[in-house]
Short mmCIF file of C-alpha atoms and ligand atoms in Angstrom, two decimals:
data_model
loop_
_atom_site.label_atom_id
_atom_site.label_comp_id
_atom_site.label_asym_id
_atom_site.label_seq_id
_atom_site.Cartn_x
_atom_site.Cartn_y
_atom_site.Cartn_z
CA MET A 1 4.72 7.84 -28.10
CA SER A 2 4.42 5.84 -25.08
CA LYS A 3 5.10 7.19 -22.12
CA HIS A 4 6.29 3.78 -20.02
CA VAL A 5 6.06 4.26 -16.29
CA LEU A 6 8.16 1.56 -14.39
CA VAL A 7 5.80 -0.19 -11.45
CA THR A 8 7.99 -2.30 -8.86
CA GLY A 9 5.47 -4.81 -7.66
CA GLY A 10 3.33 -4.41 -9.86
CA ALA A 11 2.19 -7.65 -9.77
CA GLY A 12 1.29 -6.57 -6.03
CA TYR A 13 -1.79 -6.12 -4.81
CA ILE A 14 -1.80 -2.17 -4.50
CA GLY A 15 0.57 -2.12 -7.71
CA SER A 16 -1.58 -4.03 -9.96
CA HIS A 17 -4.08 -1.77 -9.00
CA ALA A 18 -1.77 1.41 -10.05
CA CYS A 19 -1.17 -0.67 -13.27
CA LYS A 20 -4.93 -0.38 -14.11
CA ALA A 21 -4.91 3.03 -13.49
CA LEU A 22 -2.20 4.08 -15.19
CA ALA A 23 -3.37 2.32 -18.53
CA LYS A 24 -6.53 4.05 -17.97
CA ALA A 25 -5.11 6.97 -17.87
CA GLY A 26 -3.08 6.70 -21.40
CA TYR A 27 0.33 5.30 -19.78
CA VAL A 28 2.31 1.94 -20.35
CA PRO A 29 2.97 0.45 -16.73
CA VAL A 30 6.06 -1.69 -17.14
CA THR A 31 5.73 -4.42 -14.48
CA TYR A 32 8.99 -5.17 -12.72
CA ASP A 33 8.28 -8.12 -9.86
CA SER A 34 10.37 -11.06 -8.23
CA PHE A 35 6.92 -12.45 -7.64
CA VAL A 36 8.06 -13.00 -3.81
CA THR A 37 4.75 -11.46 -3.17
CA GLY A 38 3.63 -11.08 -6.25
CA TRP A 39 1.21 -12.92 -8.72
CA ARG A 40 1.44 -13.35 -12.45
CA ASP A 41 -2.22 -12.97 -13.20
CA ALA A 42 -2.44 -9.71 -11.94
CA VAL A 43 -0.13 -8.49 -14.43
CA LYS A 44 -2.93 -7.50 -17.01
CA PHE A 45 -2.31 -4.20 -18.10
CA GLY A 46 1.54 -3.63 -19.51
CA PRO A 47 4.27 -5.84 -20.09
CA LEU A 48 6.14 -7.68 -17.26
CA GLU A 49 9.92 -7.31 -16.55
CA GLU A 50 11.06 -10.28 -14.03
CA GLY A 51 13.50 -9.57 -11.67
CA GLU A 52 15.32 -8.37 -7.97
CA LEU A 53 15.26 -4.89 -7.28
CA SER A 54 19.12 -5.38 -5.60
CA ASP A 55 19.92 -6.76 -9.47
CA ARG A 56 21.52 -3.19 -10.45
CA ALA A 57 22.53 -4.66 -13.81
CA ARG A 58 18.56 -6.09 -14.31
CA LEU A 59 17.75 -2.71 -13.58
CA ASP A 60 19.84 -0.42 -15.81
CA GLU A 61 18.66 -3.15 -18.39
CA VAL A 62 14.45 -2.32 -18.06
CA PHE A 63 15.43 1.37 -17.45
CA ALA A 64 17.39 1.46 -21.33
CA LYS A 65 14.96 -0.67 -22.67
CA TRP A 66 11.56 1.30 -21.84
CA GLN A 67 13.20 5.27 -20.76
CA PRO A 68 10.58 5.07 -18.20
CA VAL A 69 9.09 8.86 -17.52
CA ALA A 70 9.09 7.79 -14.16
CA VAL A 71 9.24 4.96 -11.32
CA MET A 72 6.08 4.04 -9.27
CA HIS A 73 7.76 2.29 -6.21
CA PHE A 74 5.48 -0.08 -4.75
CA ALA A 75 8.04 -3.43 -3.99
CA ALA A 76 8.10 -3.86 -0.41
CA LEU A 77 7.34 -6.24 2.52
CA SER A 78 5.01 -4.47 4.28
CA LEU A 79 3.70 -6.81 7.20
CA VAL A 80 4.23 -4.84 11.09
CA GLY A 81 4.09 -8.28 12.69
CA GLU A 82 6.62 -9.86 10.48
CA SER A 83 8.95 -6.75 10.92
CA MET A 84 8.90 -6.68 14.32
CA LYS A 85 10.28 -10.77 14.59
CA ASP A 86 12.78 -10.42 11.62
CA PRO A 87 13.69 -7.01 11.09
CA GLY A 88 16.56 -7.42 8.73
CA LYS A 89 14.26 -8.65 6.60
CA TYR A 90 12.48 -5.69 6.59
CA TRP A 91 15.92 -3.29 6.46
CA ARG A 92 17.11 -5.68 3.47
CA ALA A 93 14.57 -6.14 1.31
CA ASN A 94 12.62 -2.69 1.95
CA VAL A 95 16.18 -0.01 2.03
CA LEU A 96 18.68 -1.92 0.31
CA SER A 97 17.17 -2.54 -2.04
CA SER A 98 15.45 0.75 -2.72
CA LEU A 99 19.05 2.07 -2.82
CA SER A 100 19.60 -0.06 -5.69
CA LEU A 101 16.72 1.15 -7.62
CA ILE A 102 16.74 4.82 -6.68
CA GLU A 103 20.59 4.98 -8.11
CA ALA A 104 19.43 2.73 -11.09
CA ALA A 105 16.65 5.44 -12.10
CA CYS A 106 19.39 8.14 -10.95
CA ALA A 107 21.86 6.47 -13.23
CA ALA A 108 19.09 6.49 -15.99
CA GLY A 109 17.61 9.69 -16.21
CA CYS A 110 14.49 8.73 -14.32
CA LEU A 111 13.86 11.40 -11.68
CA ASN A 112 10.42 11.55 -11.72
CA PHE A 113 9.37 8.91 -8.35
CA VAL A 114 6.40 8.20 -7.11
CA PHE A 115 7.15 6.22 -3.43
CA SER A 116 4.70 4.71 -1.72
CA SER A 117 5.39 4.85 2.26
CA THR A 118 3.08 4.62 5.12
CA CYS A 119 1.53 6.19 8.32
CA ALA A 120 3.17 3.29 10.01
CA THR A 121 6.04 5.96 10.15
CA TYR A 122 4.56 7.89 12.61
CA GLY A 123 4.48 5.28 15.42
CA ASP A 124 1.71 5.74 18.08
CA GLN A 125 1.41 9.06 18.74
CA ASP A 126 -1.64 9.73 20.96
CA GLY A 127 -3.72 12.77 20.58
CA VAL A 128 -1.61 14.18 17.73
CA VAL A 129 -3.04 14.86 14.30
CA LEU A 130 -1.41 13.28 11.61
CA ASP A 131 -0.03 15.01 8.70
CA GLU A 132 2.15 15.81 6.65
CA SER A 133 4.44 17.47 8.63
CA THR A 134 4.02 15.36 11.84
CA ARG A 135 7.18 13.45 13.46
CA GLN A 136 7.73 10.42 12.43
CA MET A 137 8.92 8.09 15.05
CA PRO A 138 8.19 4.40 13.73
CA ILE A 139 7.71 2.03 16.36
CA ASN A 140 7.86 -1.19 14.21
CA ALA A 141 10.97 -2.21 11.57
CA TYR A 142 8.21 -1.54 8.57
CA GLY A 143 7.94 1.94 9.41
CA GLY A 144 11.21 2.37 10.45
CA SER A 145 12.31 0.79 6.75
CA LYS A 146 9.94 3.06 4.67
CA ARG A 147 10.94 6.26 6.71
CA ALA A 148 14.41 5.16 5.60
CA ILE A 149 13.80 5.30 2.04
CA GLU A 150 12.09 8.65 2.20
CA ASP A 151 15.21 10.56 3.70
CA MET A 152 16.87 8.29 1.22
CA LEU A 153 15.01 10.22 -1.47
CA ARG A 154 15.60 13.21 0.22
CA ASP A 155 19.23 13.30 -0.25
CA PHE A 156 19.17 12.03 -4.05
CA GLY A 157 17.09 14.30 -4.67
CA ALA A 158 19.63 17.44 -3.22
CA SER A 159 22.24 15.16 -5.27
CA HIS A 160 21.21 14.39 -8.94
CA GLY A 161 17.77 16.45 -8.52
CA LEU A 162 15.54 13.42 -8.33
CA ARG A 163 11.76 14.95 -7.60
CA ALA A 164 9.70 12.30 -5.48
CA VAL A 165 6.37 12.15 -4.56
CA ILE A 166 6.08 10.57 -1.21
CA PHE A 167 2.73 9.14 -0.21
CA ARG A 168 2.04 8.01 3.77
CA TYR A 169 -0.70 5.73 3.11
CA PHE A 170 -3.29 5.23 5.78
CA ASN A 171 -4.91 1.23 5.62
CA VAL A 172 -5.34 0.42 2.22
CA ALA A 173 -8.66 -2.39 2.05
CA GLY A 174 -10.87 -3.15 -1.30
CA ALA A 175 -10.78 -4.39 -4.43
CA ASP A 176 -11.03 -3.14 -8.07
CA PRO A 177 -14.46 -2.49 -8.78
CA GLU A 178 -14.48 -4.69 -11.76
CA ALA A 179 -12.83 -7.41 -9.68
CA GLU A 180 -10.16 -7.68 -12.37
CA VAL A 181 -7.38 -7.32 -9.58
CA GLY A 182 -8.12 -7.42 -5.56
CA GLU A 183 -6.14 -7.79 -2.86
CA PHE A 184 -4.52 -11.13 -2.44
CA HIS A 185 -1.89 -12.79 0.09
CA ARG A 186 -0.28 -15.49 1.33
CA PRO A 187 0.14 -15.96 4.23
CA GLU A 188 -3.13 -13.38 4.90
CA THR A 189 -2.56 -11.00 7.51
CA HIS A 190 -4.63 -8.03 7.09
CA LEU A 191 -7.92 -7.39 8.86
CA ILE A 192 -10.73 -7.24 6.55
CA PRO A 193 -9.26 -10.68 3.75
CA LEU A 194 -8.93 -12.55 7.20
CA MET A 195 -12.75 -11.83 8.15
CA LEU A 196 -13.94 -12.04 4.77
CA ASP A 197 -12.26 -15.68 5.19
CA ALA A 198 -13.74 -16.22 8.15
CA ILE A 199 -17.11 -15.44 7.35
CA ASP A 200 -17.35 -17.43 4.98
CA GLY A 201 -15.54 -20.42 6.36
CA ARG A 202 -12.34 -20.04 5.06
CA ARG A 203 -10.81 -19.77 8.17
CA PRO A 204 -12.69 -20.84 11.71
CA ALA A 205 -12.55 -18.09 13.25
CA LEU A 206 -10.92 -13.70 13.36
CA THR A 207 -8.88 -12.77 16.13
CA VAL A 208 -9.14 -9.23 17.51
CA PHE A 209 -5.95 -8.48 18.27
CA GLY A 210 -6.30 -6.57 21.57
CA SER A 211 -9.02 -5.16 23.40
CA ASP A 212 -7.20 -3.31 25.95
CA TYR A 213 -6.09 -0.18 23.90
CA PRO A 214 -6.90 3.46 25.14
CA THR A 215 -9.90 3.59 22.39
CA PRO A 216 -13.43 4.03 22.69
CA ASP A 217 -14.35 0.27 22.47
CA GLY A 218 -10.72 -1.17 23.18
CA THR A 219 -9.76 -1.80 20.20
CA CYS A 220 -7.69 -0.34 17.38
CA VAL A 221 -8.84 2.48 15.08
CA ARG A 222 -7.71 2.48 11.69
CA ASP A 223 -8.50 4.99 8.53
CA TYR A 224 -9.22 2.98 5.80
CA VAL A 225 -8.96 3.77 2.07
CA HIS A 226 -9.88 2.46 -1.30
CA VAL A 227 -7.41 1.19 -3.35
CA SER A 228 -8.94 2.11 -6.39
CA ASP A 229 -8.84 6.01 -4.81
CA LEU A 230 -5.36 5.77 -3.01
CA VAL A 231 -3.89 4.37 -6.76
CA ASP A 232 -6.03 7.55 -8.24
CA ALA A 233 -4.12 9.67 -6.11
CA HIS A 234 -1.00 8.37 -7.64
CA VAL A 235 -1.68 9.15 -11.25
CA LEU A 236 -2.30 12.92 -10.24
CA GLY A 237 1.22 12.70 -8.39
CA LEU A 238 2.88 11.71 -11.84
CA LYS A 239 1.29 14.38 -13.60
CA TRP A 240 2.53 16.81 -10.81
CA LEU A 241 6.26 15.04 -11.11
CA GLU A 242 5.55 15.69 -14.71
CA GLU A 243 4.60 18.88 -14.91
CA GLY A 244 7.91 20.16 -13.08
CA LYS A 245 5.90 20.66 -9.54
CA GLY A 246 9.18 19.15 -7.76
CA SER A 247 8.98 17.11 -4.58
CA GLU A 248 5.95 16.56 -2.17
CA VAL A 249 4.48 14.37 0.46
CA PHE A 250 1.06 13.55 0.49
CA CYS A 251 -1.00 11.74 3.22
CA LEU A 252 -3.83 9.45 2.01
CA GLY A 253 -6.22 8.07 4.25
CA SER A 254 -10.13 8.92 4.68
CA GLY A 255 -9.66 10.78 8.22
CA GLN A 256 -12.44 8.56 10.01
CA GLY A 257 -11.02 6.62 12.09
CA PHE A 258 -12.99 2.76 12.33
CA SER A 259 -11.98 0.74 15.56
CA VAL A 260 -11.61 -3.44 14.39
CA ARG A 261 -14.86 -4.03 16.20
CA GLU A 262 -16.62 -1.18 14.28
CA VAL A 263 -14.81 -3.34 10.43
CA ILE A 264 -16.32 -6.33 12.50
CA ALA A 265 -19.79 -4.67 12.33
CA GLN A 266 -19.68 -2.93 9.18
CA SER A 267 -18.88 -6.75 7.19
CA ARG A 268 -21.35 -8.28 9.49
CA ALA A 269 -23.89 -6.18 7.79
CA VAL A 270 -22.40 -5.98 4.28
CA THR A 271 -21.99 -9.40 3.92
CA ASN A 272 -25.42 -10.13 6.29
CA ARG A 273 -23.51 -13.40 7.58
CA GLU A 274 -21.72 -13.60 11.05
CA VAL A 275 -18.32 -13.14 11.73
CA PRO A 276 -16.86 -15.79 13.98
CA ILE A 277 -14.68 -13.93 16.74
CA LEU A 278 -12.18 -15.10 18.91
CA GLU A 279 -10.38 -12.48 21.24
CA GLY A 280 -6.32 -12.96 21.03
CA GLU A 281 -3.48 -10.56 22.68
CA ARG A 282 -2.05 -7.71 21.53
CA ARG A 283 0.22 -8.04 18.14
CA PRO A 284 3.16 -6.20 18.99
CA GLY A 285 4.23 -2.96 16.75
CA ASP A 286 0.26 -2.46 16.65
CA ALA A 287 0.27 1.52 17.23
CA ALA A 288 -3.60 2.08 19.29
CA LYS A 289 -4.80 4.41 16.34
CA LEU A 290 -4.00 6.14 13.10
CA VAL A 291 -6.40 7.98 11.34
CA SER A 292 -5.15 11.02 8.68
CA GLY A 293 -5.57 14.15 9.45
CA SER A 294 -4.52 16.12 6.27
CA THR A 295 -6.88 17.65 3.46
CA LYS A 296 -3.67 18.53 1.81
CA ALA A 297 -3.37 15.76 -1.84
CA LEU A 298 -7.86 16.82 -1.90
CA ALA A 299 -6.52 20.09 -1.81
CA THR A 300 -3.30 20.22 -3.93
CA LEU A 301 -3.61 17.37 -5.85
CA GLY A 302 -7.33 17.54 -6.59
CA TRP A 303 -7.46 13.77 -5.28
CA LYS A 304 -11.63 13.43 -5.06
CA PRO A 305 -11.96 9.56 -3.83
CA ALA A 306 -14.53 8.21 -5.39
CA ARG A 307 -15.15 5.07 -2.84
CA ALA A 308 -14.32 6.26 0.34
CA ASP A 309 -17.18 5.07 2.83
CA LEU A 310 -15.97 1.56 4.31
CA THR A 311 -19.25 -0.22 3.55
CA THR A 312 -17.97 0.40 -0.32
CA MET A 313 -14.54 -1.35 0.27
CA ILE A 314 -15.44 -3.93 2.51
CA ALA A 315 -18.71 -4.77 -0.50
CA ASP A 316 -15.72 -4.26 -3.20
CA ALA A 317 -13.36 -6.74 -1.20
CA TRP A 318 -16.21 -9.23 -0.52
CA ARG A 319 -17.27 -9.46 -4.43
CA TRP A 320 -13.56 -9.54 -4.99
CA HIS A 321 -13.52 -12.54 -2.64
CA GLN A 322 -16.46 -14.52 -4.01
CA SER A 323 -15.01 -14.03 -7.59
CA GLY A 324 -13.17 -17.79 -7.12
CA HIS A 325 -9.49 -15.68 -7.16
CA TYR A 326 -9.22 -17.83 -3.64
CA ASP A 327 -9.93 -21.15 -4.76
CA LYS A 328 -6.17 -21.06 -6.81
N1 LIG B 1 -6.24 -7.13 13.31
C1 LIG B 1 -6.90 -7.76 13.81
N2 LIG B 1 -6.83 -9.27 13.83
C2 LIG B 1 -6.11 -9.83 12.53
C3 LIG B 1 -5.29 -8.95 11.92
C4 LIG B 1 -5.30 -7.54 12.07
O1 LIG B 1 -7.21 -7.77 15.21
O2 LIG B 1 -6.16 -10.87 12.16
C5 LIG B 1 -6.05 -5.67 13.77
C6 LIG B 1 -4.71 -4.77 13.72
O3 LIG B 1 -3.95 -5.25 15.08
C7 LIG B 1 -4.65 -3.53 13.19
C8 LIG B 1 -6.20 -3.62 12.76
O4 LIG B 1 -6.56 -4.80 12.40
O5 LIG B 1 -5.12 -2.74 14.69
C9 LIG B 1 -5.38 -3.71 10.74
O6 LIG B 1 -4.54 -4.34 10.92
P1 LIG B 1 -4.07 -5.07 9.15
O7 LIG B 1 -3.35 -6.29 9.15
O8 LIG B 1 -4.94 -5.35 8.59
O9 LIG B 1 -2.77 -3.80 9.26
P2 LIG B 1 -1.82 -2.51 9.65
O10 LIG B 1 -2.99 -1.38 10.62
O11 LIG B 1 -0.72 -3.50 10.05
O12 LIG B 1 -1.26 -1.52 8.41
#
């Protein structure tokens, strides 16, 4: 019998890659998406159920129809800058909606839950190795909202037996190597797609947000992880839950940090084109450095990132970028 997995945000960047990985692993991914930020043509690997996470009756209907073995919860607003300007939007869209989803999952007896959290829950902790045991001290509403959902999952674990694998992502980058799905946000705010836009003339330039951070070249340092590797970890997390191994937190990063200027240099090398640059102010809410210090997912889940090299991530993103999806 087919095993269905309810994938919230399955029409989004990471969710659509997760659907591909789930289908490849023999599951049927059922996308639940409101299309606030997702794309209809990204739903290619399983059925679609359109709906809002806050719509409890709709969620109940979908759980009853598909009887999923697990939930993978990607649907969220995820922009640091926006979350600083409009925190209420983030607390409503992320926290209240997740509460509705978690309650619906518990009511339906679907007690395996894979959650996409973030290293933004750590805040700005200079000199601290970031791993699963690091104290979470978010400095923006995005990170705050994700930490609240983590807490909620723990509470429902104690009360209802919900088992959650929580993944704290570092910076997700790249695209499906076969370019079936990729990163596509409107408006785009992420470094690599904006840089590729500037390289191929869709934007006049890339603005570097701050050059006076306490980092070697003054620009922010981030740890980039390939979206295809990231979703592979989710399938392993799902199997972990199905084997009854219980709730866990895993950081997903490469352990290697790259500054904004280093990412620019690598993009120049991959595309063999110039990157027009403007120097700008710091973006509120940005931590100076976020790099994973964890090997837990490798050691415990047996995660084997296959495309961990930043050059590969940029090359895959560039292939997707040139595949015509941006002309829609
Ligand atoms: N960044 C930048 N210019 C841009 C977009 C991003 O300099 O137009 C920087 C940003 O300040 C951060 C890094 O690139 O240090 C990664 O930002 P992104 O928005 O891609 O991901 P985040 O770290 O916010 O999850």
